[in-house]
Amino acid sequence: MSQLRPLNEDLQKTANEELNEVPKRTAEYLRDFRTWIEQQPHLHANTDDQFLVAFLRGCKYSLEKAKAKIDTYYTLKSKYPAIFNETNVDRERFREIFRTGAYLYLPTPLHDNGPRILILNGGLHPADKYSMEEVLAVGHVLQDILMLEDDYALVNGLVMIGDFNAVTLSHVLQMTPILTKKWITYSYEAMPMRIKSNHVFRAPKVFDTLYNLAKPMLSLKQQKRLFIHNNKLESLTQHVPLKYLPKEYGGDNGSIPEIIDEWDKKLDQYRDYFKKSSEWGTDEKLRIGKIKDYDNIFGAEANTHHEMFTVKCLSENLQKVAIEELNEIPSRVDEDIENLRNWILKQPHLKTRTDDQFLLIFLRGCKFSLEKAKSKIDRFYTLKTKHPELFTTQTMDEKTVYEILKLDTFVSLPIPLNGDGPRIQYIRFGAYPADKYTFTQVISIYHTSQELAAREDDYSVVNGYIQLLDTSALTYSHVMQITPLIVKKMITFVEDAVPTRLRAMHCVNTSPVYDKLFNMIKHVLPERFQQRLYVHSTLNSLLEHIPQEYLPRELSGKNGSLEELHHQGYKRFLDYQNYLKDDLNYRNIESLRTHALLDYDELFGVDGTFRKLDID
């Protein structure tokens, strides 16, 4: 325990009027708060007065809210220490990231006695050297220091200015949906300092991808506090007058080198505090009662058959498309999801995921026809159960899966067609050693990746996706692995089972090898499938369908490159490890089926139907 640092007169007045602080009762609140903490067997917390009062003030002296917030604070630190609980502030990489000036707490608060101003300089770290987890860890250490010593931040909150002038595609790709959600959850549910406003400044076009990802994760209240200023300093200074910005922005509020130097010294001063912080956290084995399942919240796994997820909000443009083209009625979405879930639970043969987000993907994919959604989700699990070697990775060892993923044979390009249209997939057909891996293995990983991506990518769910097939690496050895039967199964899965819609396929860099493959399989391609297939002999032909700026750099475009999208699928699989393990629990039990379904054995025939292929 320690004595509280007294507030100045203005701050004390604000604390009394806006935070419900009653100075003569503060000691009583602290005693009750500390007693509760000591009675929690799972919670090992810092119980100094100055630390605890930060949570009381941040929760406007609601003791119950303060309990929940400090529990969340330590739960997330214990569960995700690489992001939220750095204990060694002397690590060379930590100090290198800090000294880039990624986080700048300006010395003078807004209007001299208002909120503390934070400039978040995105993109200053080399994305090929440091991970986003490392960068966020630095920010959370600085937040902890601020929480311990800055009364302006504790009483009046924070004004955050995100300057994203240096952000590149490589930086955006580091900020995965799961990592974004962890960061937002920690910022609003664990940290006791209140974010009064968020300002986005100097954001390049590529930043739109991250913005569209993060905005639906914010509450309506948080969204109303979000301001976009583009490159207009005069727009920003309507909220934060120029004199409260650093000298480098034309203001008087310190210089960037001075601010970095000051905070470098603070890190030295708090060295022992962060070492000691390794003793604090939660031990979930000792917890009495339930806590939020953060694995489910962040999309990593679903542990129970009836687990519900919060449905992600769509961006304004996507919601408009969903209403006009998919027959979505926002006020009825909950009812539609519940009707589909109730039907599933009544089917003795179906053992499927039933979380809200998963079911909504099928409803949108079927334009909210409940009967079509029932059929599609049944066929989805029927085919996964019947042909796991093609539609799941369960028949492969993890080492092989990761090896193939690291070949980057397929990636999703960061910017959808025309900025907000279908997602574009760049698929390098044959970009794997045919003497080491099979086409069946590669395509099974692709199908699993599709399922994972659908949970994150609203553009592909609402607007569908376009396949850009680069066949330059295709050889006769690859063709020998691709039978008409495999192709027929793939097409059936895409048309009958997959909830996201394939809008078009564009083949580029074709060769005589591709011609042989197409001639071999064209008789199993449905007419509607052939109508979506375009073969381009020149780049100009492709540009009639996809403008150059939306192509990857490998095809002379500007929409990312294999180097920038390095190991995209591999990283996604790592994020979803628990989800994939849990997926084995969801399969059909055909012996319990009470109604007939399409006979896929009859439709596909047997594997021996195509014994010999003439590719000479």
Coordinates of C-alpha atoms in Angstrom, one line a residue, residues 70-376:
I70 CA -8.9 -5.4 -13.2
D71 CA -9.8 -9.0 -13.6
T72 CA -9.8 -8.6 -17.4
Y73 CA -6.6 -6.6 -17.2
Y74 CA -4.7 -9.4 -15.5
T75 CA -6.5 -12.2 -17.4
L76 CA -5.4 -10.8 -20.8
K77 CA -1.9 -10.2 -19.5
S78 CA -1.6 -13.8 -18.4
K79 CA -3.2 -15.3 -21.4
Y80 CA -1.4 -13.2 -24.0
P81 CA 1.9 -12.0 -22.3
A82 CA 3.7 -11.4 -25.6
I83 CA 1.3 -8.5 -26.3
F84 CA 0.2 -7.3 -22.9
N85 CA 2.8 -8.2 -20.3
E86 CA 6.4 -7.4 -21.3
T87 CA 8.5 -7.6 -18.2
N88 CA 12.0 -6.8 -19.6
V89 CA 12.1 -3.2 -20.8
D90 CA 15.8 -3.4 -21.4
R91 CA 15.6 -5.9 -24.3
E92 CA 17.4 -4.4 -27.3
R93 CA 14.5 -5.1 -29.7
F94 CA 12.0 -3.4 -27.2
R95 CA 14.1 -0.3 -27.0
E96 CA 14.7 -0.2 -30.8
I97 CA 11.0 -0.2 -31.4
F98 CA 10.4 2.4 -28.7
R99 CA 13.0 4.7 -30.1
T100 CA 11.3 4.8 -33.5
G101 CA 8.8 7.2 -31.9
A102 CA 5.8 4.9 -32.5
Y103 CA 4.2 6.1 -29.3
L104 CA 4.4 9.8 -28.3
Y105 CA 2.7 11.1 -25.1
L106 CA 2.8 14.8 -25.5
P107 CA 4.0 16.8 -22.4
T108 CA 1.1 19.4 -22.3
P109 CA -2.4 18.0 -22.1
L110 CA -5.1 19.3 -24.4
H111 CA -6.2 22.9 -23.4
D112 CA -3.5 22.7 -20.7
N113 CA -5.5 20.7 -18.2
G114 CA -7.6 18.3 -20.3
P115 CA -7.0 14.9 -21.7
R116 CA -3.4 13.6 -22.3
I117 CA -2.6 13.5 -26.1
L118 CA -1.1 10.4 -27.6
I119 CA 0.3 10.4 -31.1
L120 CA 0.4 6.8 -32.5
N121 CA 2.9 6.8 -35.4
G122 CA 2.0 3.7 -37.4
G123 CA 4.4 2.1 -39.7
L124 CA 7.7 3.4 -38.3
H125 CA 9.0 -0.1 -37.6
P126 CA 10.5 -2.2 -40.4
A127 CA 7.8 -4.8 -40.9
D128 CA 10.4 -7.4 -42.1
K129 CA 12.3 -7.1 -38.7
Y130 CA 9.7 -6.6 -36.0
S131 CA 6.3 -8.2 -35.5
M132 CA 3.1 -6.3 -34.7
E133 CA 2.9 -8.1 -31.4
E134 CA 6.3 -6.7 -30.4
V135 CA 5.2 -3.2 -31.4
L136 CA 1.9 -3.4 -29.4
A137 CA 3.9 -4.7 -26.4
V138 CA 5.9 -1.5 -26.3
G139 CA 2.7 0.6 -26.4
H140 CA 1.2 -1.4 -23.5
V141 CA 4.2 -0.9 -21.3
L142 CA 4.0 2.9 -21.9
Q143 CA 0.3 2.8 -21.1
D144 CA 1.1 1.1 -17.7
I145 CA 3.6 3.9 -16.9
L146 CA 1.0 6.5 -17.8
M147 CA -1.6 4.8 -15.6
L148 CA 0.8 4.9 -12.6
E149 CA 1.9 8.5 -12.8
D150 CA -0.3 10.7 -15.1
D151 CA -3.3 12.2 -13.4
Y152 CA -4.5 14.0 -16.5
A153 CA -4.8 10.7 -18.3
L154 CA -6.6 9.0 -15.4
V155 CA -9.1 11.8 -14.7
N156 CA -9.6 13.4 -18.2
G157 CA -8.7 10.4 -20.4
L158 CA -6.8 10.2 -23.7
V159 CA -7.1 11.8 -27.1
M160 CA -5.4 9.5 -29.6
I161 CA -4.1 10.7 -32.9
G162 CA -3.1 8.0 -35.3
D163 CA -0.6 9.3 -37.9
F164 CA -0.4 6.6 -40.5
N165 CA 1.7 8.4 -43.1
A166 CA 4.4 5.6 -42.9
V167 CA 2.1 2.6 -43.1
T168 CA 2.7 0.2 -45.9
L169 CA 0.9 -2.9 -47.1
S170 CA 3.3 -5.0 -45.1
H171 CA 2.3 -3.2 -41.9
V172 CA -1.4 -3.6 -42.6
L173 CA -0.9 -7.4 -43.2
Q174 CA 0.7 -7.7 -39.8
M175 CA -2.4 -6.5 -38.1
T176 CA -4.6 -9.6 -38.4
P177 CA -8.3 -9.6 -37.5
I178 CA -7.6 -11.6 -34.3
L179 CA -4.7 -9.3 -33.3
T180 CA -6.9 -6.2 -34.0
K181 CA -9.7 -7.6 -31.8
K182 CA -7.3 -8.4 -29.0
W183 CA -5.9 -4.8 -29.1
I184 CA -9.3 -3.2 -29.2
T185 CA -10.6 -5.5 -26.4
Y186 CA -7.7 -4.7 -24.1
S187 CA -7.9 -0.9 -24.8
Y188 CA -11.6 -0.6 -24.0
E189 CA -12.2 -3.5 -21.5
A190 CA -9.0 -3.8 -19.5
M191 CA -7.2 -0.4 -19.4
P192 CA -8.8 2.1 -16.9
M193 CA -7.9 5.2 -18.9
R194 CA -10.8 6.4 -21.0
I195 CA -10.3 7.1 -24.7
K196 CA -12.2 10.4 -25.3
S197 CA -11.6 10.6 -29.1
N198 CA -9.7 8.9 -31.9
H199 CA -8.3 10.8 -34.9
V200 CA -7.0 9.2 -38.1
F201 CA -4.5 11.4 -39.9
R202 CA -2.5 11.0 -43.1
A203 CA -3.7 7.5 -43.8
P204 CA -2.6 6.0 -47.2
K205 CA -5.1 4.2 -49.4
V206 CA -3.8 0.8 -48.1
F207 CA -4.9 1.8 -44.6
D208 CA -8.5 1.5 -45.7
T209 CA -8.2 -2.3 -45.3
L210 CA -7.3 -2.0 -41.6
Y211 CA -9.8 0.7 -41.0
N212 CA -12.7 -1.4 -42.5
L213 CA -11.5 -4.3 -40.4
A214 CA -11.4 -2.4 -37.1
K215 CA -14.4 -0.1 -37.3
P216 CA -17.1 -2.9 -37.0
M217 CA -15.3 -4.1 -33.8
L218 CA -16.0 -0.7 -32.2
S219 CA -19.2 0.0 -30.3
L220 CA -21.5 2.7 -31.7
K221 CA -20.3 5.1 -28.9
Q222 CA -16.7 4.4 -29.9
Q223 CA -17.4 4.9 -33.6
K224 CA -18.9 8.3 -32.8
R225 CA -15.6 9.3 -31.2
L226 CA -13.7 8.4 -34.3
F227 CA -12.7 11.2 -36.7
I228 CA -11.1 10.8 -40.1
H229 CA -9.0 13.8 -41.3
N230 CA -7.2 12.4 -44.4
N231 CA -4.2 14.6 -45.0
K232 CA -5.9 17.8 -43.8
L233 CA -4.1 19.3 -40.8
E234 CA -6.7 22.0 -40.6
S235 CA -9.3 19.4 -40.0
L236 CA -7.3 17.8 -37.2
T237 CA -6.6 21.2 -35.6
Q238 CA -10.3 21.8 -35.3
H239 CA -10.2 19.2 -32.5
V240 CA -6.6 19.6 -31.3
P241 CA -5.4 23.2 -31.8
L242 CA -2.0 23.4 -33.5
K243 CA -0.1 24.6 -30.4
Y244 CA -0.8 21.3 -28.7
L245 CA 0.9 19.3 -31.4
P246 CA 4.7 18.6 -31.5
K247 CA 7.1 21.1 -33.2
E248 CA 7.4 18.7 -36.2
Y249 CA 3.7 19.3 -36.9
G250 CA 4.1 23.1 -36.5
G251 CA 3.1 23.2 -32.9
D252 CA 4.7 24.0 -29.5
N253 CA 4.1 20.8 -27.6
G254 CA 7.6 19.4 -27.4
S255 CA 9.7 17.9 -30.1
I256 CA 9.8 14.2 -31.0
P257 CA 13.5 13.6 -29.9
E258 CA 12.8 15.4 -26.6
I259 CA 9.7 13.2 -25.9
I260 CA 11.5 10.0 -26.8
D261 CA 14.4 11.0 -24.5
E262 CA 12.1 11.8 -21.6
W263 CA 10.3 8.5 -21.9
D264 CA 13.5 6.5 -22.4
K265 CA 14.5 7.7 -18.9
K266 CA 11.0 6.7 -17.6
L267 CA 11.6 3.2 -18.8
D268 CA 14.8 3.1 -16.8
Q269 CA 13.0 4.3 -13.8
Y270 CA 10.3 1.6 -14.1
R271 CA 12.7 -1.2 -14.8
D272 CA 12.2 -2.9 -11.5
Y273 CA 8.4 -2.4 -11.5
F274 CA 8.1 -4.4 -14.8
K275 CA 10.3 -7.1 -13.5
K276 CA 8.1 -7.4 -10.4
S277 CA 5.0 -7.4 -12.6
S278 CA 5.8 -11.0 -13.6
E279 CA 4.5 -12.0 -10.2
W280 CA 1.0 -10.6 -11.0
G281 CA -1.6 -12.3 -13.1
T282 CA -4.4 -14.9 -13.0
D283 CA -4.3 -18.6 -12.4
E284 CA -7.4 -20.0 -14.2
K285 CA -7.2 -23.3 -12.4
L286 CA -8.1 -21.5 -9.1
R287 CA -10.8 -19.3 -10.5
I288 CA -14.2 -19.6 -8.9
G289 CA -16.9 -19.0 -11.4
K290 CA -16.7 -18.3 -15.2
I291 CA -14.8 -15.7 -17.1
K292 CA -15.2 -14.7 -20.7
D293 CA -13.9 -17.3 -23.2
Y294 CA -11.4 -15.1 -25.0
D295 CA -10.5 -17.9 -27.4
N296 CA -14.0 -17.8 -28.7
I297 CA -14.3 -14.0 -28.6
F298 CA -11.1 -13.6 -30.6
G299 CA -12.2 -16.3 -33.1
A300 CA -9.6 -18.9 -32.3
E301 CA -11.9 -21.8 -31.4
A302 CA -15.4 -22.9 -30.5
N303 CA -15.4 -25.2 -27.5
T304 CA -19.1 -26.1 -27.3
H305 CA -21.7 -27.1 -29.7
H306 CA -24.1 -24.4 -28.6
E307 CA -21.6 -21.6 -28.2
M308 CA -22.8 -18.2 -29.5
F309 CA -20.6 -15.6 -31.1
T310 CA -21.2 -11.9 -31.4
V311 CA -21.9 -11.2 -35.1
K312 CA -19.5 -8.8 -36.7
C313 CA -20.9 -5.5 -37.9
L314 CA -20.6 -4.8 -41.6
S315 CA -19.2 -1.6 -43.0
E316 CA -21.8 0.8 -44.3
N317 CA -21.1 -0.1 -48.0
L318 CA -21.2 -3.8 -47.3
Q319 CA -24.4 -3.6 -45.3
K320 CA -26.0 -1.8 -48.2
V321 CA -25.0 -4.6 -50.6
A322 CA -26.2 -7.2 -48.1
I323 CA -29.6 -5.6 -47.9
E324 CA -30.0 -4.9 -51.6
E325 CA -28.5 -8.1 -53.1
L326 CA -28.6 -10.7 -50.3
N327 CA -32.1 -9.9 -49.0
E328 CA -30.7 -9.2 -45.5
I329 CA -33.0 -7.5 -43.1
P330 CA -30.8 -6.3 -40.2
S331 CA -33.7 -6.3 -37.7
R332 CA -34.4 -10.0 -38.5
V333 CA -30.9 -11.4 -38.6
D334 CA -31.0 -12.7 -35.1
E335 CA -34.3 -14.4 -35.8
D336 CA -33.0 -15.9 -39.0
I337 CA -29.9 -17.3 -37.3
E338 CA -32.0 -18.8 -34.5
N339 CA -34.3 -20.5 -37.0
L340 CA -31.4 -22.1 -38.8
R341 CA -29.8 -23.1 -35.5
N342 CA -33.0 -24.7 -34.2
W343 CA -33.4 -26.7 -37.4
I344 CA -29.8 -28.0 -37.1
L345 CA -30.3 -29.1 -33.5
K346 CA -33.3 -31.1 -34.6
Q347 CA -31.3 -33.1 -37.2
P348 CA -30.0 -36.2 -35.5
H349 CA -27.3 -36.8 -38.1
L350 CA -25.9 -33.2 -38.1
K351 CA -23.1 -32.2 -35.7
T352 CA -22.2 -28.8 -37.0
R353 CA -20.9 -25.5 -35.6
T354 CA -23.8 -23.3 -34.5
D355 CA -22.2 -20.1 -33.5
D356 CA -23.9 -16.9 -34.9
Q357 CA -21.1 -15.8 -37.2
F358 CA -20.8 -19.2 -38.8
L359 CA -24.5 -19.6 -39.5
L360 CA -24.7 -16.0 -40.8
I361 CA -22.1 -16.9 -43.5
F362 CA -24.4 -19.6 -44.8
L363 CA -27.5 -17.4 -44.7
R364 CA -25.7 -14.6 -46.6
G365 CA -24.3 -17.2 -49.1
C366 CA -27.9 -18.4 -49.7
K367 CA -29.4 -14.8 -49.9
F368 CA -31.3 -15.5 -46.7
S369 CA -33.3 -18.5 -48.1
L370 CA -33.6 -20.6 -45.0
E371 CA -34.2 -23.8 -47.0
K372 CA -31.2 -23.2 -49.2
A373 CA -29.0 -22.5 -46.1
K374 CA -30.2 -25.8 -44.6
S375 CA -29.3 -27.7 -47.7
K376 CA -25.9 -26.0 -48.1

